[in-house]
Every structure is written in structure tokens, then in C-alpha cells.
Amino acid sequence: MPLEDLKYPIGKFKMPSKITTQDVQAYISSIALFPKHLQKVSLSLNDSQLDTPY
């Protein structure tokens, strides 16, 4: 696997040329919903999976 793929597994950040108020609201909503999504996913994990180091 190329080093670049290891350094940026989801790709390099690309800054939008313009950020609108709608974009900001979408970013805020995404951040606000993240804890609920994380909780939902983590409920399906067993103790061994939860104890797996990063």
C-alpha cells in the first residue's frame, strides 16, 4: 500500500472555495448528531471489541 494511502486513508482535505451558511449549519448538525451515531454503533459491540486498542 502506498505511503500516501496510509497517511490519508480517506484522502487529503480539500478546502471548499466558498462556505455558505447552509454548509455551516450542515457541519453543526453533523457534529451534534455524532454522539448518538457513535452510541448506536457501540451498543452492538461486545466487551472484547470494546477492549480492542486503536
mmCIF file of N, CA and C in Angstrom:
data_model
loop_
_atom_site.group_PDB
_atom_site.id
_atom_site.type_symbol
_atom_site.label_atom_id
_atom_site.label_comp_id
_atom_site.label_asym_id
_atom_site.label_seq_id
_atom_site.Cartn_x
_atom_site.Cartn_y
_atom_site.Cartn_z
ATOM 1 N N MET A 1 0.851 -1.177 0.000
ATOM 2 C CA MET A 1 0.000 0.000 0.000
ATOM 3 C C MET A 1 0.901 1.247 0.000
ATOM 4 N N PRO A 2 0.633 2.186 -0.887
ATOM 5 C CA PRO A 2 1.449 3.403 -0.941
ATOM 6 C C PRO A 2 1.372 4.194 0.374
ATOM 7 N N LEU A 3 2.470 4.860 0.713
ATOM 8 C CA LEU A 3 2.545 5.644 1.940
ATOM 9 C C LEU A 3 1.452 6.711 1.995
ATOM 10 N N GLU A 4 1.158 7.337 0.870
ATOM 11 C CA GLU A 4 0.112 8.364 0.840
ATOM 12 C C GLU A 4 -1.237 7.794 1.277
ATOM 13 N N ASP A 5 -1.531 6.560 0.883
ATOM 14 C CA ASP A 5 -2.791 5.926 1.275
ATOM 15 C C ASP A 5 -2.826 5.665 2.774
ATOM 16 N N LEU A 6 -1.670 5.359 3.351
ATOM 17 C CA LEU A 6 -1.604 5.137 4.791
ATOM 18 C C LEU A 6 -1.724 6.455 5.556
ATOM 19 N N LYS A 7 -1.138 7.504 5.006
ATOM 20 C CA LYS A 7 -1.180 8.807 5.669
ATOM 21 C C LYS A 7 -2.563 9.444 5.581
ATOM 22 N N TYR A 8 -3.243 9.218 4.485
ATOM 23 C CA TYR A 8 -4.540 9.849 4.247
ATOM 24 C C TYR A 8 -5.550 8.795 3.795
ATOM 25 N N PRO A 9 -6.008 7.928 4.722
ATOM 26 C CA PRO A 9 -6.889 6.820 4.313
ATOM 27 C C PRO A 9 -8.222 7.262 3.695
ATOM 28 N N ILE A 10 -8.673 8.477 4.003
ATOM 29 C CA ILE A 10 -9.914 8.956 3.383
ATOM 30 C C ILE A 10 -9.635 10.076 2.386
ATOM 31 N N GLY A 11 -8.356 10.272 2.072
ATOM 32 C CA GLY A 11 -7.960 11.292 1.111
ATOM 33 C C GLY A 11 -7.539 12.575 1.809
ATOM 34 N N LYS A 12 -6.822 13.401 1.081
ATOM 35 C CA LYS A 12 -6.377 14.685 1.620
ATOM 36 C C LYS A 12 -7.563 15.637 1.727
ATOM 37 N N PHE A 13 -7.479 16.541 2.700
ATOM 38 C CA PHE A 13 -8.520 17.542 2.887
ATOM 39 C C PHE A 13 -8.522 18.504 1.706
ATOM 40 N N LYS A 14 -9.706 18.774 1.195
ATOM 41 C CA LYS A 14 -9.862 19.739 0.114
ATOM 42 C C LYS A 14 -10.779 20.849 0.618
ATOM 43 N N MET A 15 -10.196 22.016 0.837
ATOM 44 C CA MET A 15 -10.943 23.160 1.344
ATOM 45 C C MET A 15 -11.899 23.665 0.268
ATOM 46 N N PRO A 16 -13.189 23.783 0.606
ATOM 47 C CA PRO A 16 -14.128 24.346 -0.367
ATOM 48 C C PRO A 16 -13.750 25.798 -0.683
ATOM 49 N N SER A 17 -13.997 26.214 -1.906
ATOM 50 C CA SER A 17 -13.659 27.587 -2.281
ATOM 51 C C SER A 17 -14.600 28.588 -1.617
ATOM 52 N N LYS A 18 -15.814 28.129 -1.300
ATOM 53 C CA LYS A 18 -16.790 29.001 -0.642
ATOM 54 C C LYS A 18 -17.567 28.161 0.367
ATOM 55 N N ILE A 19 -17.736 28.691 1.571
ATOM 56 C CA ILE A 19 -18.521 28.016 2.602
ATOM 57 C C ILE A 19 -19.737 28.886 2.893
ATOM 58 N N THR A 20 -20.903 28.316 2.661
ATOM 59 C CA THR A 20 -22.141 29.060 2.844
ATOM 60 C C THR A 20 -22.697 28.854 4.251
ATOM 61 N N THR A 21 -23.691 29.640 4.595
ATOM 62 C CA THR A 21 -24.383 29.472 5.871
ATOM 63 C C THR A 21 -25.010 28.090 5.946
ATOM 64 N N GLN A 22 -25.527 27.604 4.832
ATOM 65 C CA GLN A 22 -26.102 26.253 4.794
ATOM 66 C C GLN A 22 -25.039 25.203 5.087
ATOM 67 N N ASP A 23 -23.841 25.391 4.553
ATOM 68 C CA ASP A 23 -22.737 24.470 4.827
ATOM 69 C C ASP A 23 -22.435 24.439 6.323
ATOM 70 N N VAL A 24 -22.351 25.618 6.930
ATOM 71 C CA VAL A 24 -22.048 25.705 8.362
ATOM 72 C C VAL A 24 -23.129 25.000 9.170
ATOM 73 N N GLN A 25 -24.387 25.205 8.822
ATOM 74 C CA GLN A 25 -25.479 24.539 9.531
ATOM 75 C C GLN A 25 -25.384 23.022 9.375
ATOM 76 N N ALA A 26 -25.010 22.555 8.195
ATOM 77 C CA ALA A 26 -24.847 21.115 7.968
ATOM 78 C C ALA A 26 -23.691 20.569 8.799
ATOM 79 N N TYR A 27 -22.592 21.322 8.890
ATOM 80 C CA TYR A 27 -21.450 20.893 9.709
ATOM 81 C C TYR A 27 -21.851 20.803 11.179
ATOM 82 N N ILE A 28 -22.571 21.806 11.661
ATOM 83 C CA ILE A 28 -23.018 21.824 13.060
ATOM 84 C C ILE A 28 -23.946 20.649 13.332
ATOM 85 N N SER A 29 -24.860 20.387 12.425
ATOM 86 C CA SER A 29 -25.790 19.268 12.581
ATOM 87 C C SER A 29 -25.046 17.941 12.619
ATOM 88 N N SER A 30 -24.075 17.794 11.745
ATOM 89 C CA SER A 30 -23.284 16.564 11.695
ATOM 90 C C SER A 30 -22.552 16.332 13.015
ATOM 91 N N ILE A 31 -21.953 17.385 13.553
ATOM 92 C CA ILE A 31 -21.241 17.280 14.828
ATOM 93 C C ILE A 31 -22.218 16.982 15.963
ATOM 94 N N ALA A 32 -23.382 17.609 15.951
ATOM 95 C CA ALA A 32 -24.377 17.398 17.006
ATOM 96 C C ALA A 32 -24.919 15.972 17.004
ATOM 97 N N LEU A 33 -25.063 15.372 15.821
ATOM 98 C CA LEU A 33 -25.611 14.020 15.717
ATOM 99 C C LEU A 33 -24.582 12.927 15.973
ATOM 100 N N PHE A 34 -23.307 13.268 15.910
ATOM 101 C CA PHE A 34 -22.258 12.261 16.036
ATOM 102 C C PHE A 34 -22.338 11.426 17.313
ATOM 103 N N PRO A 35 -22.533 12.019 18.503
ATOM 104 C CA PRO A 35 -22.598 11.186 19.713
ATOM 105 C C PRO A 35 -23.689 10.119 19.660
ATOM 106 N N LYS A 36 -24.852 10.447 19.112
ATOM 107 C CA LYS A 36 -25.932 9.459 19.004
ATOM 108 C C LYS A 36 -25.554 8.337 18.043
ATOM 109 N N HIS A 37 -24.917 8.684 16.945
ATOM 110 C CA HIS A 37 -24.475 7.667 15.982
ATOM 111 C C HIS A 37 -23.425 6.761 16.618
ATOM 112 N N LEU A 38 -22.497 7.356 17.339
ATOM 113 C CA LEU A 38 -21.447 6.583 17.999
ATOM 114 C C LEU A 38 -22.040 5.653 19.055
ATOM 115 N N GLN A 39 -22.997 6.149 19.815
ATOM 116 C CA GLN A 39 -23.644 5.322 20.829
ATOM 117 C C GLN A 39 -24.370 4.149 20.177
ATOM 118 N N LYS A 40 -25.078 4.405 19.094
ATOM 119 C CA LYS A 40 -25.814 3.350 18.400
ATOM 120 C C LYS A 40 -24.866 2.254 17.916
ATOM 121 N N VAL A 41 -23.759 2.647 17.330
ATOM 122 C CA VAL A 41 -22.786 1.679 16.822
ATOM 123 C C VAL A 41 -22.134 0.915 17.970
ATOM 124 N N SER A 42 -21.786 1.618 19.031
ATOM 125 C CA SER A 42 -21.066 0.968 20.131
ATOM 126 C C SER A 42 -21.940 -0.013 20.900
ATOM 127 N N LEU A 43 -23.247 0.148 20.872
ATOM 128 C CA LEU A 43 -24.137 -0.783 21.572
ATOM 129 C C LEU A 43 -24.085 -2.182 20.972
ATOM 130 N N SER A 44 -23.707 -2.287 19.717
ATOM 131 C CA SER A 44 -23.653 -3.596 19.067
ATOM 132 C C SER A 44 -22.309 -4.304 19.270
ATOM 133 N N LEU A 45 -21.358 -3.646 19.923
ATOM 134 C CA LEU A 45 -20.040 -4.240 20.135
ATOM 135 C C LEU A 45 -20.004 -5.030 21.436
ATOM 136 N N ASN A 46 -19.268 -6.148 21.416
ATOM 137 C CA ASN A 46 -19.120 -6.931 22.645
ATOM 138 C C ASN A 46 -17.921 -6.398 23.441
ATOM 139 N N ASP A 47 -17.719 -6.945 24.653
ATOM 140 C CA ASP A 47 -16.645 -6.454 25.523
ATOM 141 C C ASP A 47 -15.269 -6.583 24.880
ATOM 142 N N SER A 48 -15.046 -7.680 24.176
ATOM 143 C CA SER A 48 -13.758 -7.884 23.522
ATOM 144 C C SER A 48 -13.508 -6.812 22.460
ATOM 145 N N GLN A 49 -14.523 -6.500 21.696
ATOM 146 C CA GLN A 49 -14.385 -5.467 20.668
ATOM 147 C C GLN A 49 -14.166 -4.092 21.299
ATOM 148 N N LEU A 50 -14.867 -3.829 22.392
ATOM 149 C CA LEU A 50 -14.708 -2.542 23.064
ATOM 150 C C LEU A 50 -13.326 -2.402 23.697
ATOM 151 N N ASP A 51 -12.700 -3.527 24.023
ATOM 152 C CA ASP A 51 -11.391 -3.518 24.670
ATOM 153 C C ASP A 51 -10.241 -3.549 23.660
ATOM 154 N N THR A 52 -10.546 -3.536 22.380
ATOM 155 C CA THR A 52 -9.513 -3.575 21.343
ATOM 156 C C THR A 52 -8.813 -2.222 21.273
ATOM 157 N N PRO A 53 -7.466 -2.213 21.393
ATOM 158 C CA PRO A 53 -6.756 -0.938 21.300
ATOM 159 C C PRO A 53 -6.775 -0.405 19.872
ATOM 160 N N TYR A 54 -6.588 0.873 19.758
ATOM 161 C CA TYR A 54 -6.569 1.543 18.456
ATOM 162 C C TYR A 54 -5.401 1.054 17.650
#
